[in-house]
mmCIF file of C-alpha atoms in Angstrom:
data_model
loop_
_atom_site.group_PDB
_atom_site.id
_atom_site.type_symbol
_atom_site.label_atom_id
_atom_site.label_comp_id
_atom_site.label_asym_id
_atom_site.label_seq_id
_atom_site.Cartn_x
_atom_site.Cartn_y
_atom_site.Cartn_z
ATOM 1 C CA MET A 102 109.533 -36.612 42.012
ATOM 2 C CA PRO A 103 109.392 -39.157 45.334
ATOM 3 C CA GLU A 104 107.251 -42.033 45.032
ATOM 4 C CA GLU A 105 104.820 -40.638 47.871
ATOM 5 C CA THR A 106 104.412 -37.451 45.921
ATOM 6 C CA VAL A 107 103.696 -39.584 43.018
ATOM 7 C CA ALA A 108 101.097 -41.815 44.849
ATOM 8 C CA ALA A 109 99.522 -38.869 46.265
ATOM 9 C CA ARG A 110 98.946 -37.321 42.884
ATOM 10 C CA ASP A 111 97.628 -40.507 41.223
ATOM 11 C CA ALA A 112 95.249 -40.802 44.062
ATOM 12 C CA VAL A 113 93.692 -37.359 43.334
ATOM 13 C CA GLU A 114 93.611 -37.776 39.735
ATOM 14 C CA GLN A 115 91.824 -41.111 40.231
ATOM 15 C CA ARG A 116 89.134 -39.702 42.746
ATOM 16 C CA VAL A 117 88.542 -36.828 40.181
ATOM 17 C CA LEU A 118 87.956 -39.394 37.517
ATOM 18 C CA ASP A 119 85.618 -41.447 39.425
ATOM 19 C CA LEU A 120 83.307 -38.347 40.001
ATOM 20 C CA ILE A 121 82.654 -37.978 36.168
ATOM 21 C CA ASP A 122 79.645 -39.372 35.232
ATOM 22 C CA PRO A 123 78.994 -39.984 31.538
ATOM 23 C CA ALA A 124 74.862 -39.797 32.117
ATOM 24 C CA GLU A 125 75.395 -36.640 33.726
ATOM 25 C CA ILE A 126 77.155 -35.009 30.760
ATOM 26 C CA ARG A 127 74.825 -36.768 28.503
ATOM 27 C CA ASP A 128 71.861 -35.001 30.198
ATOM 28 C CA LEU A 129 73.263 -31.630 30.113
ATOM 29 C CA THR A 130 73.933 -32.071 26.514
ATOM 30 C CA LEU A 131 70.313 -32.945 25.707
ATOM 31 C CA ASP A 132 69.256 -29.674 27.930
ATOM 32 C CA LEU A 133 71.514 -27.501 25.665
ATOM 33 C CA ILE A 134 70.523 -29.012 22.502
ATOM 34 C CA ARG A 135 66.693 -28.378 23.385
ATOM 35 C CA CYS A 136 67.644 -24.787 23.392
ATOM 36 C CA ASP A 137 67.366 -23.138 20.305
ATOM 37 C CA SER A 138 70.383 -21.259 19.877
ATOM 38 C CA GLN A 139 70.470 -21.131 16.002
ATOM 39 C CA ASN A 140 72.888 -18.406 14.488
ATOM 40 C CA PRO A 141 71.299 -16.762 12.357
ATOM 41 C CA PRO A 142 67.969 -17.348 13.881
ATOM 42 C CA ALA A 143 64.850 -18.260 11.828
ATOM 43 C CA ASP A 144 63.112 -15.188 13.306
ATOM 44 C CA PRO A 145 65.499 -12.486 13.205
ATOM 45 C CA ASP A 146 64.034 -10.732 16.416
ATOM 46 C CA ALA A 147 64.740 -14.026 18.226
ATOM 47 C CA PRO A 148 67.309 -14.066 20.917
ATOM 48 C CA VAL A 149 69.792 -16.531 19.821
ATOM 49 C CA GLU A 150 71.786 -17.716 22.972
ATOM 50 C CA ALA A 151 70.031 -16.594 25.813
ATOM 51 C CA ALA A 152 68.076 -19.580 26.492
ATOM 52 C CA ALA A 153 71.154 -22.054 26.187
ATOM 53 C CA VAL A 154 72.813 -19.425 28.621
ATOM 54 C CA ARG A 155 70.102 -19.880 31.267
ATOM 55 C CA VAL A 156 70.342 -23.115 31.225
ATOM 56 C CA LEU A 157 74.075 -23.565 31.499
ATOM 57 C CA ALA A 158 74.066 -20.851 34.258
ATOM 58 C CA GLU A 159 71.653 -22.730 36.200
ATOM 59 C CA ALA A 160 73.745 -26.123 35.831
ATOM 60 C CA CYS A 161 76.779 -24.021 36.529
ATOM 61 C CA GLU A 162 75.600 -22.692 39.661
ATOM 62 C CA ARG A 163 74.056 -26.172 40.869
ATOM 63 C CA ARG A 164 77.636 -27.468 41.061
ATOM 64 C CA GLY A 165 78.879 -24.928 42.949
ATOM 65 C CA LEU A 166 80.735 -22.700 40.290
ATOM 66 C CA GLU A 167 80.818 -18.929 40.360
ATOM 67 C CA VAL A 168 78.994 -17.769 37.374
ATOM 68 C CA ARG A 169 78.450 -14.365 35.854
ATOM 69 C CA THR A 170 76.870 -13.266 32.646
ATOM 70 C CA ASP A 171 77.503 -10.171 30.607
ATOM 71 C CA ASP A 172 75.876 -8.970 27.201
ATOM 72 C CA ALA A 173 78.470 -9.093 24.245
ATOM 73 C CA ALA A 174 75.751 -7.149 22.348
ATOM 74 C CA PRO A 175 72.023 -6.456 23.311
ATOM 75 C CA GLY A 176 70.231 -9.973 24.097
ATOM 76 C CA ARG A 177 73.638 -11.731 23.494
ATOM 77 C CA PRO A 178 75.006 -13.055 26.679
ATOM 78 C CA ASN A 179 78.370 -14.472 27.375
ATOM 79 C CA LEU A 180 78.641 -16.892 30.393
ATOM 80 C CA THR A 181 81.762 -17.187 32.564
ATOM 81 C CA ALA A 182 81.599 -20.035 35.035
ATOM 82 C CA ARG A 183 84.871 -20.181 37.354
ATOM 83 C CA LEU A 184 86.113 -22.764 39.610
ATOM 84 C CA ALA A 185 88.352 -20.802 42.205
ATOM 85 C CA GLY A 186 91.785 -22.453 42.912
ATOM 86 C CA THR A 187 95.520 -21.217 43.945
ATOM 87 C CA ASP A 188 96.976 -17.903 42.787
ATOM 88 C CA ALA A 189 98.789 -19.510 39.878
ATOM 89 C CA PRO A 190 97.656 -18.794 36.333
ATOM 90 C CA GLY A 191 94.857 -21.400 35.519
ATOM 91 C CA LEU A 192 92.958 -23.067 32.552
ATOM 92 C CA LEU A 193 90.695 -21.143 30.220
ATOM 93 C CA VAL A 194 88.048 -23.493 28.365
ATOM 94 C CA LEU A 195 86.688 -21.390 25.489
ATOM 95 C CA ALA A 196 83.458 -22.445 24.060
ATOM 96 C CA HIS A 197 80.413 -20.962 22.432
ATOM 97 C CA THR A 198 76.723 -21.355 22.932
ATOM 98 C CA ASP A 199 75.223 -20.636 19.274
ATOM 99 C CA THR A 200 74.943 -23.172 16.628
ATOM 100 C CA VAL A 201 74.498 -23.196 12.855
ATOM 101 C CA PRO A 202 70.872 -23.281 11.587
ATOM 102 C CA VAL A 203 69.141 -26.425 11.584
ATOM 103 C CA GLY A 204 68.835 -27.066 7.906
ATOM 104 C CA ASP A 205 67.006 -29.833 5.896
ATOM 105 C CA GLY A 206 67.443 -33.562 5.774
ATOM 106 C CA TRP A 207 67.166 -34.549 9.620
ATOM 107 C CA THR A 208 65.363 -38.039 10.347
ATOM 108 C CA VAL A 209 64.958 -36.776 14.250
ATOM 109 C CA PRO A 210 63.434 -33.711 15.648
ATOM 110 C CA PRO A 211 66.983 -31.422 15.142
ATOM 111 C CA LEU A 212 66.110 -29.705 18.736
ATOM 112 C CA GLY A 213 64.645 -32.464 20.494
ATOM 113 C CA GLY A 214 67.644 -33.858 22.087
ATOM 114 C CA THR A 215 67.422 -37.558 21.683
ATOM 115 C CA VAL A 216 69.763 -40.561 22.262
ATOM 116 C CA ALA A 217 70.347 -43.440 19.980
ATOM 117 C CA ASP A 218 73.102 -46.123 19.635
ATOM 118 C CA GLY A 219 74.865 -44.612 22.509
ATOM 119 C CA ARG A 220 74.909 -41.281 20.799
ATOM 120 C CA VAL A 221 73.418 -37.846 21.440
ATOM 121 C CA VAL A 222 71.744 -36.338 18.392
ATOM 122 C CA GLY A 223 70.549 -33.022 17.798
ATOM 123 C CA ARG A 224 71.640 -29.802 16.177
ATOM 124 C CA GLY A 225 74.764 -28.736 18.499
ATOM 125 C CA ALA A 226 75.753 -31.958 20.082
ATOM 126 C CA SER A 227 79.106 -32.153 18.518
ATOM 127 C CA ASP A 228 79.570 -28.319 17.588
ATOM 128 C CA MET A 229 79.736 -27.599 20.539
ATOM 129 C CA LYS A 230 77.248 -28.317 23.326
ATOM 130 C CA GLY A 231 78.618 -31.644 24.072
ATOM 131 C CA GLY A 232 81.753 -30.292 24.722
ATOM 132 C CA ILE A 233 80.586 -27.478 27.064
ATOM 133 C CA ALA A 234 78.789 -30.247 29.135
ATOM 134 C CA ALA A 235 82.090 -32.179 29.100
ATOM 135 C CA ALA A 236 83.804 -29.307 30.666
ATOM 136 C CA VAL A 237 81.046 -28.517 33.339
ATOM 137 C CA ALA A 238 81.240 -32.006 34.203
ATOM 138 C CA ALA A 239 84.943 -32.118 34.592
ATOM 139 C CA MET A 240 84.925 -28.568 36.571
ATOM 140 C CA SER A 241 82.088 -30.122 38.966
ATOM 141 C CA ALA A 242 84.391 -33.330 39.545
ATOM 142 C CA LEU A 243 87.523 -31.281 40.596
ATOM 143 C CA ARG A 244 85.222 -29.212 43.022
ATOM 144 C CA ARG A 245 83.699 -32.137 44.630
ATOM 145 C CA ALA A 246 87.056 -33.743 44.979
ATOM 146 C CA GLY A 247 88.597 -30.998 46.608
ATOM 147 C CA ALA A 248 91.570 -31.153 44.231
ATOM 148 C CA ARG A 249 93.647 -28.035 44.815
ATOM 149 C CA THR A 250 94.512 -26.662 41.145
ATOM 150 C CA PRO A 251 94.815 -23.262 39.664
ATOM 151 C CA PRO A 252 91.535 -21.771 38.786
ATOM 152 C CA VAL A 253 89.405 -23.285 36.010
ATOM 153 C CA THR A 254 87.192 -20.921 33.968
ATOM 154 C CA LEU A 255 84.754 -21.950 31.065
ATOM 155 C CA ALA A 256 83.772 -18.955 28.862
ATOM 156 C CA ALA A 257 80.995 -19.616 26.997
ATOM 157 C CA VAL A 258 80.763 -16.799 24.283
ATOM 158 C CA ALA A 259 77.930 -15.552 22.000
ATOM 159 C CA ASP A 260 78.161 -15.444 18.100
ATOM 160 C CA GLU A 261 80.914 -17.685 17.139
ATOM 161 C CA GLU A 262 79.376 -19.255 14.054
ATOM 162 C CA GLU A 263 79.003 -15.726 12.631
ATOM 163 C CA THR A 264 81.084 -12.802 13.605
ATOM 164 C CA GLY A 265 82.671 -13.554 16.898
ATOM 165 C CA ILE A 266 81.293 -10.665 19.124
ATOM 166 C CA GLY A 267 81.237 -12.550 21.916
ATOM 167 C CA ALA A 268 84.748 -13.452 21.737
ATOM 168 C CA ARG A 269 85.847 -10.125 21.101
ATOM 169 C CA ALA A 270 83.795 -8.863 24.106
ATOM 170 C CA PHE A 271 85.299 -11.459 26.016
ATOM 171 C CA THR A 272 88.942 -10.674 25.365
ATOM 172 C CA ALA A 273 88.352 -6.629 25.498
ATOM 173 C CA VAL A 274 87.757 -7.236 29.116
ATOM 174 C CA ALA A 275 89.999 -10.489 30.250
ATOM 175 C CA ASP A 276 93.096 -10.585 31.858
ATOM 176 C CA GLY A 277 95.576 -12.894 29.842
ATOM 177 C CA ALA A 278 97.941 -13.061 32.683
ATOM 178 C CA ALA A 279 95.214 -15.094 34.483
ATOM 179 C CA TYR A 280 95.492 -17.979 32.117
ATOM 180 C CA ALA A 281 98.322 -20.379 31.624
ATOM 181 C CA GLY A 282 96.571 -21.829 28.466
ATOM 182 C CA ALA A 283 93.327 -22.036 26.570
ATOM 183 C CA ILE A 284 91.570 -25.391 25.430
ATOM 184 C CA VAL A 285 88.705 -24.858 22.656
ATOM 185 C CA PRO A 286 86.470 -27.777 23.043
ATOM 186 C CA GLU A 287 85.590 -27.814 19.398
ATOM 187 C CA PRO A 288 84.919 -31.294 17.552
ATOM 188 C CA THR A 289 88.315 -32.927 16.942
ATOM 189 C CA GLU A 290 87.505 -36.469 17.617
ATOM 190 C CA MET A 291 89.826 -35.756 20.771
ATOM 191 C CA GLN A 292 92.877 -35.527 18.620
ATOM 192 C CA THR A 293 95.093 -32.330 19.929
ATOM 193 C CA ILE A 294 94.965 -29.543 17.416
ATOM 194 C CA ILE A 295 98.002 -26.967 17.950
ATOM 195 C CA ALA A 296 97.440 -24.956 14.651
ATOM 196 C CA CYS A 297 94.117 -23.306 13.366
ATOM 197 C CA ARG A 298 93.560 -21.537 10.151
ATOM 198 C CA GLY A 299 91.639 -18.228 10.698
ATOM 199 C CA ASP A 300 88.862 -16.431 8.282
ATOM 200 C CA CYS A 301 87.881 -13.309 7.114
ATOM 201 C CA TYR A 302 85.659 -11.905 4.807
ATOM 202 C CA VAL A 303 86.507 -9.307 1.923
ATOM 203 C CA GLU A 304 83.235 -7.554 0.571
ATOM 204 C CA VAL A 305 83.656 -5.763 -2.497
ATOM 205 C CA GLU A 306 81.432 -3.243 -4.187
ATOM 206 C CA VAL A 307 81.472 -2.601 -7.910
ATOM 207 C CA ARG A 308 79.637 0.399 -9.407
ATOM 208 C CA GLY A 309 78.997 1.240 -12.916
ATOM 209 C CA ARG A 310 76.248 3.148 -15.137
ATOM 210 C CA ALA A 311 72.763 1.886 -15.597
ATOM 211 C CA ALA A 312 71.497 1.700 -19.193
ATOM 212 C CA HIS A 313 68.798 0.098 -21.222
ATOM 213 C CA ALA A 314 69.331 -3.509 -22.547
ATOM 214 C CA GLY A 315 68.301 -2.581 -25.829
ATOM 215 C CA ASP A 316 71.568 0.006 -25.884
ATOM 216 C CA PRO A 317 73.838 -1.585 -23.600
ATOM 217 C CA ASP A 318 76.798 0.165 -24.637
ATOM 218 C CA THR A 319 75.623 3.419 -23.370
ATOM 219 C CA GLY A 320 76.043 1.821 -19.817
ATOM 220 C CA ALA A 321 78.834 0.190 -17.763
ATOM 221 C CA SER A 322 78.181 -3.362 -16.485
ATOM 222 C CA ALA A 323 79.105 -3.691 -12.829
ATOM 223 C CA ILE A 324 78.486 -7.203 -13.353
ATOM 224 C CA TYR A 325 80.961 -7.738 -16.096
ATOM 225 C CA GLY A 326 83.584 -5.663 -13.659
ATOM 226 C CA ALA A 327 82.699 -8.241 -10.815
ATOM 227 C CA ALA A 328 83.056 -11.394 -12.905
ATOM 228 C CA ARG A 329 86.935 -10.027 -13.821
ATOM 229 C CA LEU A 330 87.249 -10.020 -10.374
ATOM 230 C CA ILE A 331 85.852 -13.317 -9.841
ATOM 231 C CA ASP A 332 88.212 -14.817 -12.435
ATOM 232 C CA ALA A 333 91.276 -13.063 -10.365
ATOM 233 C CA VAL A 334 90.329 -14.461 -7.144
ATOM 234 C CA ARG A 335 90.026 -17.778 -8.677
ATOM 235 C CA ALA A 336 93.557 -17.426 -9.945
ATOM 236 C CA LEU A 337 94.689 -16.084 -6.819
ATOM 237 C CA HIS A 338 93.545 -19.331 -5.021
ATOM 238 C CA GLU A 339 95.218 -21.564 -7.410
ATOM 239 C CA GLU A 340 98.397 -19.647 -6.786
ATOM 240 C CA ASN A 341 98.279 -20.067 -3.033
ATOM 241 C CA ARG A 342 98.497 -23.746 -3.832
ATOM 242 C CA ALA A 343 102.235 -23.815 -3.871
ATOM 243 C CA HIS A 344 102.892 -22.405 -0.715
ATOM 244 C CA PRO A 345 101.101 -24.760 1.843
ATOM 245 C CA HIS A 346 101.623 -24.573 5.736
ATOM 246 C CA PRO A 347 102.879 -27.760 7.113
ATOM 247 C CA LEU A 348 100.160 -28.525 9.214
ATOM 248 C CA LEU A 349 97.168 -26.363 7.610
ATOM 249 C CA GLY A 350 97.726 -26.586 3.915
ATOM 250 C CA PRO A 351 97.613 -23.021 1.880
ATOM 251 C CA ARG A 352 95.724 -19.934 2.569
ATOM 252 C CA THR A 353 92.530 -20.358 0.233
ATOM 253 C CA TRP A 354 89.920 -18.017 -1.468
ATOM 254 C CA ASN A 355 86.237 -18.265 -2.269
ATOM 255 C CA VAL A 356 83.734 -16.518 -3.340
ATOM 256 C CA GLY A 357 80.663 -16.979 -1.586
ATOM 257 C CA ILE A 358 77.889 -14.450 -2.557
ATOM 258 C CA VAL A 359 77.554 -12.391 -5.923
ATOM 259 C CA HIS A 360 74.638 -10.028 -5.935
ATOM 260 C CA GLY A 361 73.806 -7.457 -8.637
ATOM 261 C CA GLY A 362 71.295 -6.246 -10.975
ATOM 262 C CA PHE A 363 67.737 -5.391 -10.603
ATOM 263 C CA GLY A 364 66.344 -6.285 -13.975
ATOM 264 C CA THR A 365 67.259 -8.505 -16.751
ATOM 265 C CA ALA A 366 66.678 -5.664 -19.274
ATOM 266 C CA VAL A 367 68.796 -3.099 -17.380
ATOM 267 C CA VAL A 368 72.508 -2.763 -17.527
ATOM 268 C CA PRO A 369 73.595 -3.386 -13.845
ATOM 269 C CA ASP A 370 75.008 -0.210 -12.182
ATOM 270 C CA GLU A 371 76.028 -2.123 -8.885
ATOM 271 C CA CYS A 372 77.514 -5.771 -8.099
ATOM 272 C CA ARG A 373 78.242 -6.885 -4.668
ATOM 273 C CA VAL A 374 80.967 -9.739 -4.144
ATOM 274 C CA SER A 375 81.780 -11.445 -0.947
ATOM 275 C CA ILE A 376 84.807 -13.441 -0.470
ATOM 276 C CA ASP A 377 86.130 -15.610 1.845
ATOM 277 C CA ARG A 378 89.676 -15.828 2.783
ATOM 278 C CA ARG A 379 91.133 -18.591 5.017
ATOM 279 C CA LEU A 380 94.064 -16.725 7.175
ATOM 280 C CA LEU A 381 97.285 -18.848 8.316
ATOM 281 C CA PRO A 382 98.883 -17.831 11.615
ATOM 282 C CA GLY A 383 100.138 -14.486 11.754
ATOM 283 C CA GLU A 384 98.080 -13.118 8.827
ATOM 284 C CA SER A 385 95.646 -10.485 9.372
ATOM 285 C CA GLY A 386 92.203 -9.819 7.729
ATOM 286 C CA ALA A 387 93.885 -6.297 6.429
ATOM 287 C CA ARG A 388 96.467 -8.266 4.509
ATOM 288 C CA ALA A 389 93.443 -9.793 2.535
ATOM 289 C CA VAL A 390 92.106 -6.445 1.866
ATOM 290 C CA ALA A 391 95.076 -5.045 0.237
ATOM 291 C CA GLU A 392 95.652 -8.036 -1.750
ATOM 292 C CA ILE A 393 92.145 -7.499 -3.220
ATOM 293 C CA ASP A 394 93.077 -3.894 -3.670
ATOM 294 C CA ASP A 395 96.041 -4.901 -5.727
ATOM 295 C CA VAL A 396 94.009 -7.007 -7.866
ATOM 296 C CA LEU A 397 91.201 -4.527 -8.427
ATOM 297 C CA ALA A 398 93.977 -1.850 -9.297
ATOM 298 C CA ALA A 399 95.650 -4.419 -11.809
ATOM 299 C CA LEU A 400 92.090 -5.131 -13.465
ATOM 300 C CA ARG A 401 92.080 -1.183 -14.281
ATOM 301 C CA LEU A 402 88.149 -1.414 -14.100
ATOM 302 C CA ASP A 403 88.002 2.359 -14.269
ATOM 303 C CA GLY A 404 89.087 2.298 -17.953
ATOM 304 C CA LEU A 405 85.575 0.661 -18.367
ATOM 305 C CA GLY A 406 83.637 3.443 -16.782
ATOM 306 C CA LEU A 407 83.434 1.465 -13.310
ATOM 307 C CA THR A 408 84.329 2.321 -9.709
ATOM 308 C CA SER A 409 84.905 -0.481 -6.938
ATOM 309 C CA ARG A 410 86.143 -0.824 -3.463
ATOM 310 C CA ALA A 411 87.153 -3.398 -0.813
ATOM 311 C CA TRP A 412 86.372 -3.542 2.967
ATOM 312 C CA LEU A 413 86.821 -6.134 5.801
ATOM 313 C CA GLY A 414 83.396 -7.656 6.705
ATOM 314 C CA MET A 415 84.664 -10.263 9.529
ATOM 315 C CA GLU A 416 87.786 -11.590 10.873
ATOM 316 C CA MET A 417 88.878 -14.607 13.052
ATOM 317 C CA PRO A 418 92.561 -14.871 13.802
ATOM 318 C CA GLY A 419 94.373 -18.017 13.038
ATOM 319 C CA PHE A 420 97.044 -19.491 15.817
ATOM 320 C CA GLU A 421 99.639 -21.969 16.187
ATOM 321 C CA THR A 422 101.114 -23.086 19.560
ATOM 322 C CA PRO A 423 104.478 -24.970 19.447
ATOM 323 C CA ALA A 424 104.499 -28.660 19.654
ATOM 324 C CA ASP A 425 106.428 -28.676 22.399
ATOM 325 C CA HIS A 426 104.787 -26.005 24.649
ATOM 326 C CA GLY A 427 103.523 -27.135 28.073
ATOM 327 C CA LEU A 428 99.960 -26.669 27.246
ATOM 328 C CA VAL A 429 100.244 -29.088 24.277
ATOM 329 C CA ARG A 430 102.404 -31.531 26.272
ATOM 330 C CA THR A 431 99.935 -31.614 28.953
ATOM 331 C CA ALA A 432 96.943 -31.822 27.198
ATOM 332 C CA HIS A 433 97.905 -34.361 24.625
ATOM 333 C CA ALA A 434 98.912 -36.608 27.366
ATOM 334 C CA ALA A 435 95.971 -36.197 29.308
ATOM 335 C CA ALA A 436 93.780 -36.863 26.593
ATOM 336 C CA HIS A 437 95.540 -40.267 25.942
ATOM 337 C CA ASP A 438 95.784 -40.970 29.719
ATOM 338 C CA ALA A 439 91.698 -40.079 29.758
ATOM 339 C CA GLY A 440 91.199 -42.866 26.794
ATOM 340 C CA ALA A 441 91.403 -40.761 23.388
ATOM 341 C CA PRO A 442 92.850 -42.282 20.651
ATOM 342 C CA VAL A 443 96.756 -41.994 20.398
ATOM 343 C CA ARG A 444 97.292 -39.795 17.192
ATOM 344 C CA GLU A 445 100.056 -37.050 16.642
ATOM 345 C CA VAL A 446 99.300 -33.449 17.265
ATOM 346 C CA GLY A 447 97.803 -31.845 14.090
ATOM 347 C CA GLY A 448 96.020 -28.903 12.282
ATOM 348 C CA TRP A 449 92.880 -27.697 11.618
ATOM 349 C CA THR A 450 91.517 -25.959 8.440
ATOM 350 C CA ALA A 451 88.327 -24.732 10.180
ATOM 351 C CA ALA A 452 88.389 -21.328 12.225
ATOM 352 C CA CYS A 453 87.589 -20.997 15.706
ATOM 353 C CA ASP A 454 87.600 -18.483 18.684
ATOM 354 C CA GLY A 455 91.047 -19.616 20.052
ATOM 355 C CA GLY A 456 92.740 -17.001 17.719
ATOM 356 C CA TYR A 457 91.451 -14.050 19.511
ATOM 357 C CA VAL A 458 92.735 -15.367 22.972
ATOM 358 C CA ALA A 459 95.944 -16.363 21.174
ATOM 359 C CA ARG A 460 96.218 -12.963 19.531
ATOM 360 C CA ASP A 461 94.565 -10.405 21.868
ATOM 361 C CA LEU A 462 95.366 -11.870 25.087
ATOM 362 C CA GLY A 463 98.784 -13.819 24.414
ATOM 363 C CA VAL A 464 97.230 -17.122 25.740
ATOM 364 C CA PRO A 465 98.781 -20.255 24.165
ATOM 365 C CA ALA A 466 95.433 -22.268 22.622
ATOM 366 C CA ILE A 467 94.670 -25.770 21.611
ATOM 367 C CA VAL A 468 91.648 -27.150 19.903
ATOM 368 C CA LEU A 469 90.700 -30.515 21.676
ATOM 369 C CA GLY A 470 87.130 -31.725 21.935
ATOM 370 C CA PRO A 471 84.617 -34.542 21.400
ATOM 371 C CA GLY A 472 83.036 -34.993 18.045
ATOM 372 C CA SER A 473 83.770 -34.605 14.578
ATOM 373 C CA VAL A 474 83.882 -31.417 12.448
ATOM 374 C CA VAL A 475 84.267 -33.365 9.449
ATOM 375 C CA HIS A 476 81.563 -36.050 9.657
ATOM 376 C CA GLN A 477 79.186 -34.352 12.366
ATOM 377 C CA ALA A 478 79.363 -30.614 12.417
ATOM 378 C CA HIS A 479 77.107 -28.586 10.385
ATOM 379 C CA ARG A 480 75.000 -31.726 9.166
ATOM 380 C CA PRO A 481 71.901 -33.276 9.305
ATOM 381 C CA ASP A 482 71.617 -35.640 12.236
ATOM 382 C CA GLU A 483 74.483 -34.267 13.891
ATOM 383 C CA SER A 484 75.549 -36.333 17.040
ATOM 384 C CA VAL A 485 78.194 -37.405 19.376
ATOM 385 C CA ALA A 486 79.236 -40.426 21.221
ATOM 386 C CA VAL A 487 78.359 -40.432 25.152
ATOM 387 C CA ASP A 488 81.667 -42.362 25.786
ATOM 388 C CA GLU A 489 83.543 -39.662 23.847
ATOM 389 C CA LEU A 490 81.879 -36.847 26.198
ATOM 390 C CA ALA A 491 83.062 -38.876 28.752
ATOM 391 C CA VAL A 492 86.840 -38.793 27.484
ATOM 392 C CA ALA A 493 86.500 -35.359 26.674
ATOM 393 C CA ALA A 494 85.620 -34.522 30.550
ATOM 394 C CA ARG A 495 88.409 -36.778 31.872
ATOM 395 C CA THR A 496 90.882 -34.900 29.683
ATOM 396 C CA TYR A 497 89.975 -31.518 30.820
ATOM 397 C CA ALA A 498 90.109 -32.589 34.335
ATOM 398 C CA LEU A 499 93.588 -34.259 34.066
ATOM 399 C CA ALA A 500 94.798 -31.282 32.109
ATOM 400 C CA ALA A 501 93.579 -28.774 34.893
ATOM 401 C CA LEU A 502 95.329 -30.775 37.360
ATOM 402 C CA ARG A 503 98.567 -31.263 35.788
ATOM 403 C CA LEU A 504 98.911 -27.824 33.904
#
């Protein structure tokens, strides 16, 4: 590249970086935290994402971005904010506006939005309202600097923490050809994550025959049948340890909910088991259901007077982007140039919406954002460092310029 071109590029990048204000990112993060978007909400009839989307829409419009909202479900809006650019495929920043419930153990008001020791504290600070604010600041700086880039789109979707209705609604209408790559600003401590496990829930119902507990042999206990299934699932989990993915470890099984019976003196005629199955890239929820079907067939519960059925309750696909892909190389270098710690690319054992755009749109994806999924997300006194928010904004701006 000619020396003059390099100098011009560097000047544009510096002009953009100079327009990124950590205080601006901090304040937008605080505004978003003060919007209650717990999912599921304490009041089942309360809107989840609506308040946060209103605040985000106003913030994006004030910064000159093109804003659109569409309901992924009644009262559950998705937001897209777009910075127009050249005709080339652009950058997608895929975020979510919901958070997990507040929970107990906080030492500060969880929805108050406070700053202490250089950190923004509150539910969603790390997962992922800070990442959203950083993306908005990056897009604003690019616009104000007059930088010529392909389009940059922020998609802030609903329901990531539960069943992914927002991401599925987005991918149902989006054009994958419009995007050269997607960055998901989940909390990775600004490490570039190129592989991510998916997740699915396999629901199983075991049905038996009720009887008086004084003569239990005249009944057929659905709970005893479910107990056999639970032991078999635990054995499956142990078997999978021998076949780890190099970045993500093995596929895993976890029985999360067991619900059966309606009286201590009654042989239970029904038991429901809810199983979490973490998916490796390329695996499907249908495969997980088929594995449970095989287990149920091997258990021969019909010989005990029981019937069973399994079905898919939720599916969030995993993904993997090659380490030498242009998106990975560009974003990884941008993060280092923006001040992130120098680390190798890695894998993430959590799940995120990036799998939907990778699977359904064919858009390469990475996870790269401020905060820590291990030490902050889903915990009391969740927080993120203001300095790290600024690093994230600089990273997203440089990635958009260079992609």
